[in-house]
Every structure is written in structure tokens, then in C-alpha cells.
Amino acid sequence: MSKAKRLMELIVAVNRKRRFTVKELADEFGVSMRTILRDLQELSELGIPLYSEVGPHGGYRILQERLLPPIAFTEREAAAVFFAVQALRRYSSLPFETETSTALNKFYTYMQEDVRARIDKMRDRVDFITPVRRAQSPHLPVLLDAAIRQVVLLVDYASKQQRGKREIQPIGIYTQGGLWYCLAYCFLRKSFRVFRCDRIDSAVPSDSPPLDLQQIHLGSKEELIRLEEDSVYLYADLSKEGVEACEANPCPVPLLHVFNDGTGRLEGNVERSDIPYFASYFVGLGKEATVRQPKELRAAIRQLLSDLMVRYADEGIVTQE
Amino acid sequence: MSKAKRLMELIVAVNRKRRFTVKELADEFGVSMRTILRDLQELSELGIPLYSEVGPHGGYRILQERLLPPIAFTEREAAAVFFAVQALRRYSSLPFETETSTALNKFYTYMQEDVRARIDKMRDRVDFITPVRRAQSPHLPVLLDAAIRQVVLLVDYASKQQRGKREIQPIGIYTQGGLWYCLAYCFLRKSFRVFRCDRIDSAVPSDSPPLDLQQIHLGSKEELIRLEEDSVYLYADLSKEGVEACEANPCPVPLLHVFNDGTGRLEGNVERSDIPYFASYFVGLGKEATVRQPKELRAAIRQLLSDLMVRYADEGIVTQE
DNA sequence: TATAACCATGACGTGATTTGTCACTATTAT
DNA sequence: ATAATAGTGACAAATCACGTCATGGTTATA
């Protein structure tokens, strides 16, 4: 690396770390300590406020406030960031609620006039639409913080069946289809579960000792949510349109295979208790999907269809308000 | 003067002048033109967007390098922006493809080490899931640019029925459910239409004179997509779960009303030709929805149900592969 | 069509700069 | 005392920067 480039990167590195030693930098840049010392002297002459202390635990320090150095964004980069933040604003709840709006504001007000004008023009011409849900998730910051610091929370959760307090150790939070979910270890069920954040009515840190789950994160989601013993093998064929519908509205468990001609198939093991859900799912796909297995699911679909038949059978029953 | 210092000053000089020639800088810095040329190339490699034009009145220019003033983001703001950009990265296509990654990179590398460590920790603990679609939309930048500058494009579009070239004047682009759409005036149909961007196979500026649509933008979407003459009034009751399903997977036209108890109703005018779509939509909602009107839709649902009944009727027919 | 004003690139030798090493000194926490 | 840290000076080897020359390309303009 040329000296000029090294100096530039040195400025960045020195701003990033607030404290550092000569040896540290020498290792990082793969040059000798003598060279780094010469470089640092040069940076000093260039006006970068460096300060050093000798002795053990000594080292260099940069005398500056904690702020990002003047970052040079190109206009297009600024626009991209602006729209990214803008996209997030469509979410009804966020773990960084206020921060996004202040950051957006800073970005906007510091932009130069002409750039701002162009951004304004774009504003009405790009949009990121996310399902708008009424459900609020007010405890996202607490959940995220607990996931990062790995502490146990006592939450008040209203599941479909019942509602009550339970202790959970959050792994992470994610949003999908306009709702927020929290993957966590549930001390009540003694397994990993996914909680809908809008169904969490309160969340406070608990004193219970946390498990050591540092290595577990959202990436391992699929493996954590284990199937119950009682699972059945599902197999369904999909038309081209069926494939698209599945992509748009992914169902949790089974694997989607797509063939070259655009058609595809869904297969995988699903829990027996989820059969009603899948029945509804496949009925929604209409003629674009054909379930081959299991028989139970086909039966459930048949049942659902005939129930619906009844609902839509007799015109005479229709009441109007 | 050392080379490093000259480069730093060169950056300043180049930002100060917007346009300059090699000779000019050579004289100013008292070095040969060859040296300046080498320096400028190095600056390019360092990421300064330089651009040159040959010929008389040609010379170098600096491209859109707007230095935002040193913005002091708080740690949480930086995190929020970082995740906003990160969220966008899950989209398979974007109108600012490269910009988001360079911006993300700048943010990340300029962060102080401790902040960065915390961000890293969060990385696996927050996620923004968007349907991953195989469909690519490579022409987004062209479409967006056309929408902003209001020019007419000649596109090669593959609609469900047919495929062919047509002229459109884009109003804006938006993404929903993992796909990109373009709202545009279609000169072929002489009305405003929504195009799926992944079905646009080519898009090139056309010479045709644009209409004056400056005042029209994405906000006016609903009004633009006018109903055909032949529309019917739709009315459906929804259970609580039905309301949630509708929120997650919004259907285009009708209005959703939600009552205090969580149940709701869908109503509005829909095109008669869309009845098959709505039949499938409501069948997908299963028992969570009851269509009251129109009769045609109830009939279509009945038809769809009996078709499906046939498909799932006889276990004996099931073939296995 | 010619010309001038630009940029672009390669080769090469000289001379300047950079770098690593070594041998020191100085300071300070433990 | 010892170890960890910064700081300096000297010197040779390696590397790099620079200017010069040569060549060639593009484009506006006359």
C-alpha cells in the first residue's frame, strides 16, 4: 500500500478507535512501529489532535468528540440512505422509533438546496409499501436490548389459547408482513418459541439467571423451532401462478422447489396440529395448487370446502345489513 | 511538498474548483502534468468520483461529490440508519443498487470501534424479512429516472395475456410484497396502468413527446386507476382473524373497516372482470370471511369451491410421483 | 479537412523518499 | 526491578515518484 493511502486510512482508523498503541497499528497495517511513529507525527503536523502517554497502559489518544467524521456521501448515496430511512418509517412500530426521525431530519436539513430539491422530486416517485397493521409493538426496544445483553424477561403474553406471565430469554426480533416477532427461549415451555410482539403486553427484566445462548441468533431460527414428534409429510404441486403466490406469502415449514418451466412443488414435514392452517392455505391457492399428501390434509381441505359450500350454498340465507 | 500532502491538498483544490484541467493543476502545484495525471488516477482509486472529457473545453470534473457537513449522529441514530440501509439490502432489486452498499460501507467503516461492536451484536438480533422473489427488476433506475425527468419510455412488456412493445410515461415506482411495480401512463391503452417491473424486458427512452403529468405522482394512485364502467358493489364480513389476514395481504380495491371488537368488513366497488380474483381471495380467507354481495361473486366462489371439491374428492384419483 | 486543445498510457533512468533495523533514551504502572 | 510504552537518530536497501519523451485518441472549431 502506498504511503498516501496508508495515511488516509490511518486517519480513519485513528478516528474509529479512540485509543490505540503504536504496535497495534503496526500490526494492523503490516508495517514497522518506526513507520507508524513517523506517520503519526505527520498526522499531527496535518492538524489531527493526537495525544500520547508513555508507560504501561499508555498509548495514543485522539482528542475529539464522539461524532462520525465528515462523511462524504455522493448525492446518490445520500438519496439511497434517505429512502432507506423513509422506507422504515412505514412501519408502525420500530425498535429505534425516535432515532429514525431525528436521523432523517438531520440528513434532510444538512442537504444542499439543489440536492434537497431533487430528493423532493423523488419523494413522490418511489415508495416502499408494507402492510399497515393496527397492532402496536411498544416493547421492541426492551426485547432487542434483552436479546443483545442476553437477559431474561418476564412478559405478559396473550397467546391464542390463553394469556399469562412467563419468562423468556429473547434471541432476536424480526418483522415480516407488517408484524414484529420475537424468537426467544421460553422457560415455561422449555423450548424456543416465536412470540408476536404485539401480543406482549408488558416486558420487564427478571432476575432469573440467563442460559448461555450467546452463540444462538436469528440465523439459527429454522433449526431451533423443532418439529413436534407428531409430524406428517406434505407434498403439493404448484402451477406457475401458485409458485408466485407461495413466494409472496411464504408458508413456514415446507421447502419450495421451482422447476425450469416456472411450476414447482412444496414438500416437507409439518406438524399434525397445523393441518387446519395448511388446509386454509392451500384452499387459498385455489386451482394453482394440488395437495397430494398427506391424506389427512386432503380430508381437512375437503371438510373446509364443504363447510364453505354450506356458507355460500343458499342465496336465500344471505342477510343484508 | 510530500506526495501525501499534495494529494490532500489536491482533494481540497478539486472540490473547490468544479472543473479544471491537468495543466492548470500542474502549474498550481509546480509539478509536471504527468504527475498530476498520476495523482488524479490515485484520487479516483481512493473513491473520489472524477470524470474527464477530452477535446477543447474539455477537462476534468468532479461528479456530485457533496460534502455533507460533519453530522453528529448519536450512536442510536447511526444504528437506526445502519439498519434502515440493511433492511433495504434484502430486496433483490433496488433503484440504487450500488449506492446502498457503498453508503453502508462508509457508515460502517467510519464508526468508532465500540459502536461498531455493538452494531455487530445487533446484526444477528434484528431482521427485516421481505418475501424473496426470484424475479429481478433490472430496469428500476431507468424507470425511476424517467419518472423524475418525465420522459416517455419504450418498453418491452410481457403481460399475462400478451407481450409486446409499448410506450409508457412513468409516474413512479413502488415495491410491495417483494415485487416492484411501476405506475405509468400507457399510450397503448390511453390510461394509467400499473406494470410489474420484473415483466419489463427492456426500457429505453423514446423520442415521443411526454404529456404534462408533473402534478401526478404516486400519491394519486388510487384515483388514477379508475374503475371500468362495469363494476359491482362488494360487501363482506370479516372475523377478527379475517381482519388480520386482510391487513397482511391487502386486496387492491375495497375499503377495510375495523370495528372495536376486532371484527370488520370489506366494501367497495370492484370490476366485474376481477371477480375470479376475488373469489380466490375470499376462499383463501376461509371461514374468516363471508361475502354478502354481489351475487356474482358468491356464485363464482361456489363454482370455485365445487371445482376444488372435484380435485380433492376421490382419494382414488390421487397419483403419486 | 486540418488544427489545436484536451486526455491517456507506456517506457525509462535518475534521484528522492520510504522503510526496516538497530541502538539508544525516557517515562511510568505494577 | 521489570515490562510496556513512546520517542530519536543513523544508515543502507528497497521502493517510489518524477520528469521526459513518445505515441495515440477524441472533439470542437476554423
XYZ file of C-alpha atoms (C1' of nucleotides) in Angstrom:
702
model
C 0.000 0.000 0.000
C 1.275 3.446 -0.860
C 2.124 5.801 1.920
C -0.555 8.288 0.851
C -3.238 5.666 1.028
C -1.951 4.424 4.339
C -2.126 7.910 5.776
C -5.716 8.338 4.644
C -6.707 5.033 6.156
C -4.731 5.857 9.235
C -6.887 8.930 9.708
C -9.962 6.741 9.513
C -8.536 4.096 11.826
C -7.423 6.661 14.355
C -10.862 8.269 14.360
C -12.535 4.945 14.750
C -10.535 3.734 17.697
C -10.343 6.384 20.296
C -7.314 4.813 21.912
C -4.592 2.781 20.333
C -0.946 1.864 20.606
C 1.761 2.087 18.017
C 2.222 -1.662 17.972
C -1.460 -2.201 17.382
C -1.451 -0.034 14.277
C 1.837 -1.501 13.074
C 0.285 -4.952 13.156
C -2.912 -3.762 11.554
C -1.156 -2.080 8.663
C 1.654 -4.567 8.367
C 4.454 -2.056 8.725
C 7.056 -1.472 11.389
C 6.455 0.542 14.524
C 9.017 3.048 13.371
C 6.961 3.753 10.285
C 3.776 4.223 12.270
C 5.547 6.618 14.592
C 6.685 8.656 11.610
C 3.170 8.549 10.174
C 1.569 9.687 13.395
C 3.960 12.597 13.580
C 2.945 13.530 10.081
C -0.748 13.350 11.003
C -0.060 15.637 13.923
C 1.542 18.122 11.565
C -1.561 17.849 9.386
C -3.614 19.056 12.328
C -5.066 15.868 13.765
C -5.126 16.320 17.542
C -3.176 13.340 18.821
C -2.000 12.927 22.350
C 0.251 10.241 23.773
C 1.138 8.820 27.148
C 4.094 6.606 27.836
C 4.244 3.685 30.171
C 2.155 0.553 30.537
C -1.486 1.213 29.644
C -0.259 4.299 27.911
C -0.698 4.797 24.227
C -2.161 7.297 21.815
C -5.476 9.054 22.069
C -7.376 11.265 19.721
C -8.813 14.364 21.332
C -12.223 14.730 19.808
C -15.885 14.488 20.449
C -17.681 11.293 19.667
C -19.032 12.019 16.267
C -18.663 10.456 12.933
C -16.069 12.226 10.842
C -17.407 14.304 7.987
C -18.592 11.539 5.757
C -18.604 12.371 2.110
C -21.716 10.898 0.614
C -22.368 11.262 -3.044
C -25.747 12.594 -3.956
C -26.989 9.179 -4.948
C -25.717 7.636 -1.745
C -27.443 10.283 0.299
C -30.622 9.625 -1.633
C -30.323 5.891 -1.042
C -29.865 6.348 2.688
C -32.679 8.857 2.793
C -35.065 6.438 1.157
C -33.926 3.569 3.298
C -34.832 5.530 6.400
C -38.006 6.668 4.725
C -38.910 3.052 3.979
C -38.625 2.194 7.645
C -40.954 4.993 8.584
C -43.826 2.999 7.148
C -43.526 0.535 9.980
C -45.956 1.313 12.731
C -43.501 0.190 15.398
C -39.724 0.204 15.344
C -37.038 -0.584 17.877
C -35.497 2.831 17.174
C -38.650 4.884 16.899
C -37.445 8.397 17.538
C -33.945 7.913 16.217
C -35.077 7.300 12.684
C -36.971 10.533 12.521
C -34.189 12.648 14.012
C -31.652 10.994 11.733
C -33.910 11.559 8.765
C -34.250 15.168 9.776
C -30.524 15.692 10.084
C -29.981 14.154 6.727
C -32.610 16.312 5.156
C -31.699 19.623 6.701
C -27.993 19.273 6.059
C -28.533 18.530 2.419
C -27.700 21.240 -0.021
C -30.544 23.074 -1.672
C -30.325 21.520 -5.073
C -29.863 18.012 -3.752
C -32.828 18.515 -1.497
C -34.905 19.670 -4.436
C -34.083 16.526 -6.340
C -34.834 14.361 -3.327
C -38.169 16.082 -3.015
C -38.885 15.233 -6.609
C -38.125 11.600 -5.948
C -40.191 11.501 -2.826
C -43.463 11.073 -4.643
C -41.988 8.730 -7.173
C -40.612 5.896 -5.055
C -42.417 4.071 -2.330
C -41.874 1.032 -0.153
C -45.241 -0.369 0.779
C -45.534 -2.521 3.850
C -48.742 -3.907 5.257
C -50.061 -1.326 7.672
C -51.157 -3.084 10.814
C -53.073 -1.597 13.619
C -51.196 -3.726 16.089
C -48.587 -1.799 18.028
C -45.477 -3.349 19.472
C -44.363 -0.970 22.179
C -41.803 -3.270 23.803
C -39.430 -3.688 20.881
C -36.598 -1.684 22.455
C -36.790 -3.770 25.621
C -36.855 -7.028 23.667
C -33.951 -6.006 21.452
C -31.935 -4.837 24.405
C -32.601 -8.098 26.204
C -31.530 -10.062 23.130
C -28.281 -8.128 22.885
C -27.429 -8.239 26.582
C -28.863 -11.720 26.989
C -31.068 -11.187 29.981
C -34.275 -12.897 30.977
C -37.550 -11.012 30.674
C -40.809 -11.516 32.460
C -43.503 -10.896 29.880
C -47.249 -10.820 29.888
C -48.233 -12.708 26.769
C -51.623 -13.264 25.228
C -51.373 -16.341 23.052
C -54.331 -17.557 21.056
C -55.279 -20.023 23.747
C -54.503 -18.242 26.952
C -52.831 -15.283 28.468
C -50.410 -15.051 31.313
C -46.957 -14.227 32.573
C -43.953 -16.224 31.521
C -40.209 -15.864 31.485
C -38.396 -15.725 28.182
C -34.851 -15.112 27.043
C -35.002 -13.253 23.713
C -32.726 -14.332 20.870
C -33.735 -11.605 18.449
C -36.620 -9.773 16.833
C -37.734 -9.666 13.238
C -40.504 -8.195 11.193
C -42.490 -9.902 8.497
C -45.657 -8.870 6.773
C -46.033 -5.783 8.922
C -45.817 -7.571 12.264
C -42.936 -7.972 14.663
C -41.943 -11.326 16.090
C -39.560 -12.258 18.864
C -37.622 -15.503 18.813
C -36.921 -16.492 22.404
C -36.295 -19.356 24.740
C -39.436 -19.919 26.774
C -38.790 -21.118 30.317
C -42.447 -22.136 30.618
C -42.414 -24.454 27.609
C -38.709 -25.248 27.942
C -38.101 -24.707 24.226
C -37.558 -21.984 21.646
C -40.705 -20.222 20.570
C -41.715 -17.309 18.375
C -43.811 -14.628 20.046
C -45.845 -11.981 18.320
C -44.595 -8.728 19.781
C -47.962 -7.008 19.590
C -49.345 -9.694 21.908
C -46.766 -8.890 24.555
C -48.499 -6.601 26.998
C -45.584 -5.958 29.318
C -41.920 -6.830 29.424
C -39.625 -6.226 32.366
C -36.183 -7.614 33.132
C -36.261 -10.547 35.505
C -33.631 -11.658 37.996
C -33.609 -15.231 36.787
C -30.203 -16.422 35.633
C -29.945 -16.456 31.839
C -28.899 -19.522 29.883
C -25.736 -19.331 27.830
C -27.231 -18.669 24.413
C -24.604 -16.287 23.061
C -23.972 -18.492 20.047
C -27.627 -18.683 19.140
C -29.115 -15.945 16.987
C -31.752 -15.304 14.370
C -29.742 -17.143 11.751
C -30.376 -20.406 13.514
C -34.109 -19.817 13.588
C -35.054 -22.742 11.391
C -33.129 -25.253 13.457
C -34.456 -24.017 16.771
C -38.129 -24.334 16.050
C -38.150 -28.095 16.096
C -40.983 -30.174 14.915
C -43.041 -31.973 17.479
C -42.947 -35.729 17.318
C -46.234 -35.907 15.554
C -45.450 -34.736 12.042
C -46.623 -35.777 8.607
C -45.053 -35.492 5.164
C -46.614 -32.900 2.903
C -46.379 -32.861 -0.858
C -48.132 -30.464 -3.225
C -47.772 -29.494 -6.872
C -47.896 -25.854 -7.864
C -48.675 -24.113 -11.122
C -46.582 -21.155 -12.211
C -49.026 -18.756 -10.555
C -49.060 -20.978 -7.500
C -45.308 -20.616 -7.194
C -45.610 -16.844 -7.282
C -48.332 -16.883 -4.666
C -46.155 -19.026 -2.408
C -43.235 -16.677 -2.830
C -45.392 -13.717 -1.905
C -46.899 -15.368 1.123
C -44.404 -17.922 2.332
C -45.708 -20.709 4.456
C -43.424 -21.570 7.337
C -42.203 -25.093 7.080
C -42.125 -26.790 3.722
C -39.490 -26.346 1.081
C -40.369 -24.736 -2.232
C -38.780 -26.222 -5.334
C -39.137 -24.360 -8.597
C -38.726 -26.100 -11.917
C -37.389 -24.507 -15.060
C -40.819 -24.011 -16.580
C -41.921 -21.948 -13.573
C -44.072 -24.592 -11.948
C -42.980 -26.029 -8.650
C -43.711 -28.197 -5.684
C -43.893 -27.776 -1.942
C -42.708 -30.538 0.301
C -41.573 -31.092 3.824
C -42.676 -32.283 7.212
C -45.357 -30.376 9.032
C -46.951 -30.804 12.385
C -50.220 -32.643 12.517
C -51.706 -29.850 14.561
C -51.012 -27.395 11.762
C -53.173 -29.233 9.283
C -56.115 -26.833 9.639
C -53.760 -23.958 8.875
C -52.411 -25.661 5.767
C -55.894 -26.591 4.635
C -56.818 -22.943 4.629
C -53.525 -22.052 2.985
C -53.968 -24.444 0.082
C -57.611 -23.619 -0.409
C -56.417 -20.029 -0.761
C -54.119 -21.096 -3.563
C -57.206 -22.435 -5.322
C -56.563 -24.202 -8.585
C -52.910 -23.202 -8.557
C -52.035 -25.920 -6.065
C -52.818 -29.585 -5.718
C -52.068 -31.307 -2.442
C -51.010 -34.931 -2.992
C -50.141 -35.889 0.551
C -50.986 -36.379 3.363
C -54.437 -37.839 3.227
C -55.331 -36.040 6.414
C -54.695 -32.699 4.778
C -56.755 -33.615 1.759
C -59.521 -34.622 4.106
C -59.236 -31.373 6.004
C -59.396 -29.441 2.752
C -62.474 -31.416 1.768
C -64.050 -30.607 5.088
C -63.217 -26.910 4.777
C -64.581 -26.820 1.257
C -67.831 -28.386 2.265
C -68.160 -26.039 5.224
C -67.688 -23.152 2.862
C -70.117 -24.712 0.438
C -72.731 -24.520 3.108
C -71.900 -20.891 3.774
C -72.210 -19.979 0.134
C -74.848 -22.504 -0.825
C -78.209 -20.951 -0.401
C -78.768 -17.465 -1.707
C -81.826 -17.281 0.479
C -79.819 -17.274 3.693
C -77.899 -14.146 2.810
C -78.764 -11.383 5.195
C -78.143 -7.791 4.476
C -77.490 -5.053 6.954
C 5.970 19.077 -0.684
C 5.430 15.428 0.099
C 3.204 13.457 -2.147
C 0.768 12.652 0.634
C 0.320 16.312 1.428
C -0.060 17.170 -2.216
C -2.810 14.589 -2.547
C -4.681 16.002 0.428
C -4.449 19.498 -0.973
C -5.411 18.184 -4.345
C -8.631 16.863 -2.855
C -9.375 20.293 -1.487
C -8.461 22.031 -4.739
C -10.513 19.626 -6.781
C -13.523 20.098 -4.545
C -13.137 23.869 -4.664
C -12.948 24.146 -8.419
C -15.714 22.162 -10.016
C -13.904 21.972 -13.310
C -10.231 22.044 -14.042
C -7.610 20.922 -16.494
C -4.489 18.941 -15.843
C -2.247 21.803 -16.924
C -3.955 24.170 -14.528
C -3.245 21.909 -11.564
C 0.282 21.188 -12.766
C 1.054 24.902 -12.735
C -0.653 25.409 -9.401
C 1.288 22.662 -7.695
C 4.512 23.146 -9.592
C 4.775 19.599 -10.862
C 4.552 18.078 -14.293
C 1.300 17.214 -15.996
C 2.278 13.578 -15.947
C 2.449 13.701 -12.178
C -0.952 15.322 -11.885
C -2.413 12.694 -14.154
C -0.992 10.007 -11.942
C -2.302 11.803 -8.857
C -5.781 12.152 -10.287
C -5.863 8.479 -11.069
C -4.902 7.764 -7.500
C -7.666 10.002 -6.206
C -10.094 8.099 -8.372
C -8.910 4.896 -6.797
C -9.425 6.458 -3.405
C -13.073 6.885 -4.301
C -13.284 10.482 -5.440
C -15.651 10.488 -8.394
C -13.661 12.219 -11.118
C -14.759 12.373 -14.683
C -12.895 13.670 -17.696
C -13.781 14.829 -21.159
C -11.330 15.173 -23.965
C -11.267 17.867 -26.584
C -11.261 21.643 -26.423
C -13.252 22.959 -23.486
C -12.922 19.501 -22.058
C -11.095 18.817 -18.833
C -11.764 17.159 -15.522
C -14.875 17.461 -13.446
C -15.795 16.231 -10.042
C -19.058 14.346 -10.016
C -21.644 15.252 -7.426
C -19.291 14.964 -4.535
C -21.274 16.899 -1.997
C -19.610 17.007 1.337
C -22.274 16.892 3.969
C -21.196 18.959 6.944
C -19.852 16.933 9.817
C -23.104 15.473 11.009
C -23.011 14.311 14.585
C -25.114 11.205 14.701
C -25.713 9.731 18.088
C -24.935 6.089 18.433
C -28.579 5.115 18.290
C -29.189 7.251 15.245
C -26.248 5.702 13.479
C -27.627 2.288 14.369
C -31.066 3.221 13.063
C -29.696 4.421 9.750
C -27.464 1.411 9.501
C -30.386 -0.943 9.921
C -32.533 1.020 7.543
C -29.969 0.535 4.835
C -29.523 -3.046 5.908
C -33.258 -3.613 5.608
C -33.183 -2.474 2.015
C -30.433 -4.889 1.200
C -32.885 -7.772 1.420
C -34.591 -6.568 -1.718
C -33.373 -8.477 -4.717
C -33.586 -5.373 -6.889
C -33.262 -1.735 -5.954
C -33.154 1.511 -7.869
C -29.937 2.453 -6.055
C -28.218 -0.900 -6.035
C -24.581 0.040 -5.634
C -25.164 3.204 -3.680
C -26.708 1.413 -0.743
C -23.739 -0.855 -0.344
C -21.146 1.900 -0.601
C -23.135 4.047 1.800
C -23.489 1.150 4.198
C -19.781 0.579 3.955
C -18.941 4.194 4.686
C -21.185 4.189 7.676
C -19.697 1.018 8.971
C -16.032 1.808 8.453
C -16.260 5.300 9.883
C -17.898 4.098 13.055
C -15.887 4.008 16.190
C -14.855 0.608 17.281
C -17.053 0.243 20.333
C -20.104 1.440 18.455
C -19.284 -0.939 15.701
C -19.000 -3.810 18.137
C -22.476 -3.087 19.431
C -23.850 -2.858 15.921
C -22.273 -6.192 15.146
C -24.024 -7.663 18.119
C -27.342 -6.339 16.941
C -26.832 -7.599 13.445
C -27.961 -11.115 14.222
C -30.695 -9.937 16.514
C -32.823 -7.742 14.276
C -34.092 -8.611 10.856
C -36.458 -7.188 8.290
C -37.906 -10.045 6.319
C -39.276 -9.377 2.878
C -40.578 -12.010 0.518
C -37.636 -13.172 -1.543
C -38.673 -13.338 -5.131
C -36.723 -14.865 -7.932
C -37.967 -12.160 -10.262
C -35.372 -9.495 -10.990
C -36.223 -5.948 -11.947
C -33.150 -4.650 -13.710
C -34.733 -1.523 -15.161
C -35.655 0.240 -11.940
C -33.074 3.018 -12.318
C -34.304 3.765 -15.836
C -37.939 3.785 -14.718
C -37.244 5.993 -11.722
C -35.186 8.375 -13.787
C -37.946 8.565 -16.376
C -40.493 9.278 -13.656
C -38.401 12.095 -12.265
C -37.484 13.671 -15.571
C -40.876 12.871 -17.077
C -39.809 11.274 -20.284
C -41.519 8.620 -22.357
C -40.076 5.110 -22.407
C -40.433 2.395 -24.983
C -40.727 -0.827 -23.001
C -40.991 -4.473 -23.871
C -43.688 -5.764 -21.576
C -44.922 -9.287 -21.046
C -48.402 -9.040 -19.600
C -50.331 -12.140 -18.664
C -52.149 -12.122 -21.973
C -49.551 -10.978 -24.442
C -46.159 -9.486 -24.829
C -45.014 -6.600 -26.926
C -43.563 -3.141 -27.093
C -45.475 -0.153 -25.854
C -44.808 3.417 -24.862
C -45.330 4.484 -21.299
C -44.682 7.582 -19.254
C -43.744 6.505 -15.728
C -45.278 8.261 -12.748
C -43.337 6.402 -10.085
C -42.242 3.032 -8.812
C -43.164 1.184 -5.651
C -42.494 -2.135 -4.049
C -44.982 -4.376 -2.336
C -44.699 -7.965 -1.237
C -41.237 -8.342 -2.676
C -42.114 -7.168 -6.168
C -41.655 -3.813 -7.846
C -44.435 -2.063 -9.704
C -44.410 0.960 -11.973
C -47.373 3.289 -12.193
C -47.373 4.850 -15.643
C -49.487 6.338 -18.348
C -49.800 3.797 -21.126
C -50.007 5.308 -24.580
C -51.266 1.999 -25.942
C -54.256 1.760 -23.604
C -54.582 5.520 -23.249
C -54.908 5.276 -19.473
C -52.899 4.878 -16.292
C -51.767 1.356 -15.612
C -49.607 -0.499 -13.120
C -46.808 -2.568 -14.614
C -44.861 -5.284 -12.865
C -41.258 -4.256 -13.230
C -39.945 -7.804 -13.472
C -42.091 -8.279 -16.568
C -40.416 -5.349 -18.308
C -37.772 -6.878 -20.506
C -36.291 -3.691 -21.864
C -36.778 0.017 -21.304
C -35.245 2.728 -23.423
C -36.063 6.428 -23.664
C -38.299 7.238 -26.571
C -38.490 10.426 -28.579
C -42.241 10.736 -28.235
C -43.339 13.994 -26.614
C -44.302 13.479 -22.972
C -47.661 14.544 -21.564
C -47.694 17.168 -18.856
C -48.074 14.950 -15.807
C -45.858 16.882 -13.391
C -48.684 17.193 -10.899
C -49.446 13.499 -10.920
C -47.495 11.209 -8.610
C -47.758 8.027 -6.616
C -49.991 9.700 -4.053
C -52.751 9.940 -6.604
C -52.523 6.239 -7.399
C -55.955 5.315 -6.168
C -57.676 7.973 -8.223
C -55.758 7.212 -11.378
C -56.590 3.557 -11.613
C -60.167 4.212 -12.493
C -62.748 1.541 -12.489
C -64.095 0.401 -15.796
C -67.726 1.111 -16.360
C -68.671 -2.392 -15.467
C -68.273 -2.527 -11.715
C -70.186 -4.187 -8.916
C -70.531 -3.397 -5.225
C -68.760 -5.788 -2.905
C -69.581 -6.349 0.733
C -68.045 -8.935 3.054
C -67.959 -9.528 6.797
C -64.710 -10.448 8.469
C -63.913 -12.156 11.736
C -61.064 -10.893 13.877
C -58.643 -13.287 12.218
C -60.062 -12.307 8.852
C -59.220 -8.692 9.544
C -55.645 -9.643 10.328
C -55.344 -11.715 7.197
C -56.634 -8.791 5.132
C -54.144 -6.471 6.721
C -51.307 -8.826 5.942
C -52.327 -9.386 2.376
C -54.196 -6.312 1.259
C -56.509 -6.675 -1.651
C -56.387 -3.767 -4.031
C -59.700 -2.018 -4.202
C -62.154 -2.371 -1.355
C -62.035 -0.440 1.862
C -61.414 -2.210 5.139
C -63.415 -1.078 8.166
C -62.462 -2.400 11.556
C -64.877 -2.410 14.465
C -63.943 -2.051 18.079
C -64.220 -5.754 18.795
C -61.635 -6.524 16.128
C -64.025 -7.811 13.513
C -64.504 -5.842 10.346
C -65.940 -5.562 6.894
C -64.651 -5.036 3.398
C -66.625 -2.958 0.980
C -66.188 -1.063 -2.233
C -66.664 -1.230 -5.949
C -64.726 -3.767 -7.916
C -64.544 -4.561 -11.583
C -66.679 -7.355 -12.824
C -63.657 -8.835 -14.577
C -61.876 -9.150 -11.246
C -64.492 -11.421 -9.766
C -62.434 -14.598 -10.310
C -59.550 -12.957 -8.425
C -61.790 -12.020 -5.511
C -63.361 -15.457 -5.462
C -59.956 -16.968 -4.915
C -59.108 -14.255 -2.388
C -62.153 -14.890 -0.229
C -61.885 -18.648 -0.457
C -58.370 -18.169 0.889
C -59.800 -16.354 3.884
C -61.851 -19.458 4.542
C -64.267 -19.224 7.418
C -62.889 -15.859 8.470
C -64.821 -14.049 5.765
C -68.345 -14.124 4.473
C -69.143 -12.431 1.201
C -72.615 -10.938 1.224
C -72.620 -9.200 -2.110
C -72.518 -9.347 -5.068
C -74.368 -12.461 -6.058
C -71.991 -12.954 -8.964
C -69.085 -13.235 -6.558
C -70.915 -15.697 -4.351
C -71.667 -17.714 -7.451
C -68.040 -17.585 -8.515
C -66.974 -18.747 -5.072
C -69.459 -21.585 -5.254
C -68.093 -22.551 -8.640
C -64.510 -22.431 -7.394
C -65.410 -24.491 -4.350
C -67.064 -27.180 -6.387
C -64.127 -27.268 -8.811
C -61.840 -27.786 -5.856
C -64.201 -30.357 -4.450
C -63.694 -32.382 -7.570
C -59.956 -32.034 -7.256
C -59.964 -33.238 -3.685
C -62.954 -35.557 -3.913
C -61.766 -39.014 -4.703
C -58.767 -40.382 -2.891
C -58.502 -42.982 -5.626
C -57.548 -40.401 -8.240
C -54.503 -39.235 -6.369
C -51.391 -40.036 -8.287
C -48.033 -40.157 -6.712
C -44.754 -39.398 -8.392
C -10.173 18.571 -43.659
C -6.779 20.325 -40.688
C -5.602 22.000 -36.269
C -5.407 22.773 -31.580
C -6.785 21.583 -27.050
C -7.595 18.257 -24.343
C -6.922 13.470 -22.023
C -4.464 8.663 -21.810
C -0.739 5.463 -21.449
C 3.692 3.397 -21.666
C 8.787 3.248 -21.019
C 12.895 4.543 -18.672
C 16.564 6.476 -15.821
C 17.613 9.380 -12.077
C 17.084 10.879 -7.781
C 14.260 11.306 -3.793
C 11.648 9.073 -0.363
C 10.291 5.459 2.453
C 11.121 1.707 5.214
C 13.085 -1.549 8.475
C 16.586 -2.408 11.750
C 19.290 -1.390 15.450
C 20.720 1.041 19.190
C 19.606 4.055 22.141
C 16.721 7.212 25.897
C 12.770 8.393 28.734
C 8.652 7.598 31.438
C 5.529 5.089 34.385
C 2.443 1.399 36.329
C 2.890 -2.764 38.774
C 13.248 -4.195 39.118
C 10.578 -5.108 35.157
C 7.834 -4.598 31.379
C 5.257 -1.744 28.472
C 5.004 2.152 26.269
C 6.644 6.419 23.460
C 10.476 8.880 21.098
C 15.027 9.734 18.360
C 18.841 9.147 15.336
C 21.518 6.849 11.855
C 22.080 4.145 7.801
C 21.552 1.037 3.956
C 18.362 -1.151 0.990
C 14.302 -1.018 -1.328
C 10.872 1.307 -3.346
C 8.611 5.002 -5.431
C 7.965 9.436 -7.619
C 9.023 12.366 -11.141
C 10.016 14.326 -15.490
C 10.797 13.493 -20.205
C 9.760 11.598 -24.439
C 6.901 9.158 -27.498
C 2.514 7.891 -29.199
C -2.228 7.958 -29.743
C -7.004 9.088 -29.120
C -11.201 12.418 -29.134
C -13.589 16.517 -30.216
C -14.695 21.369 -31.135
C -13.731 24.715 -34.298
C -11.984 27.047 -38.079
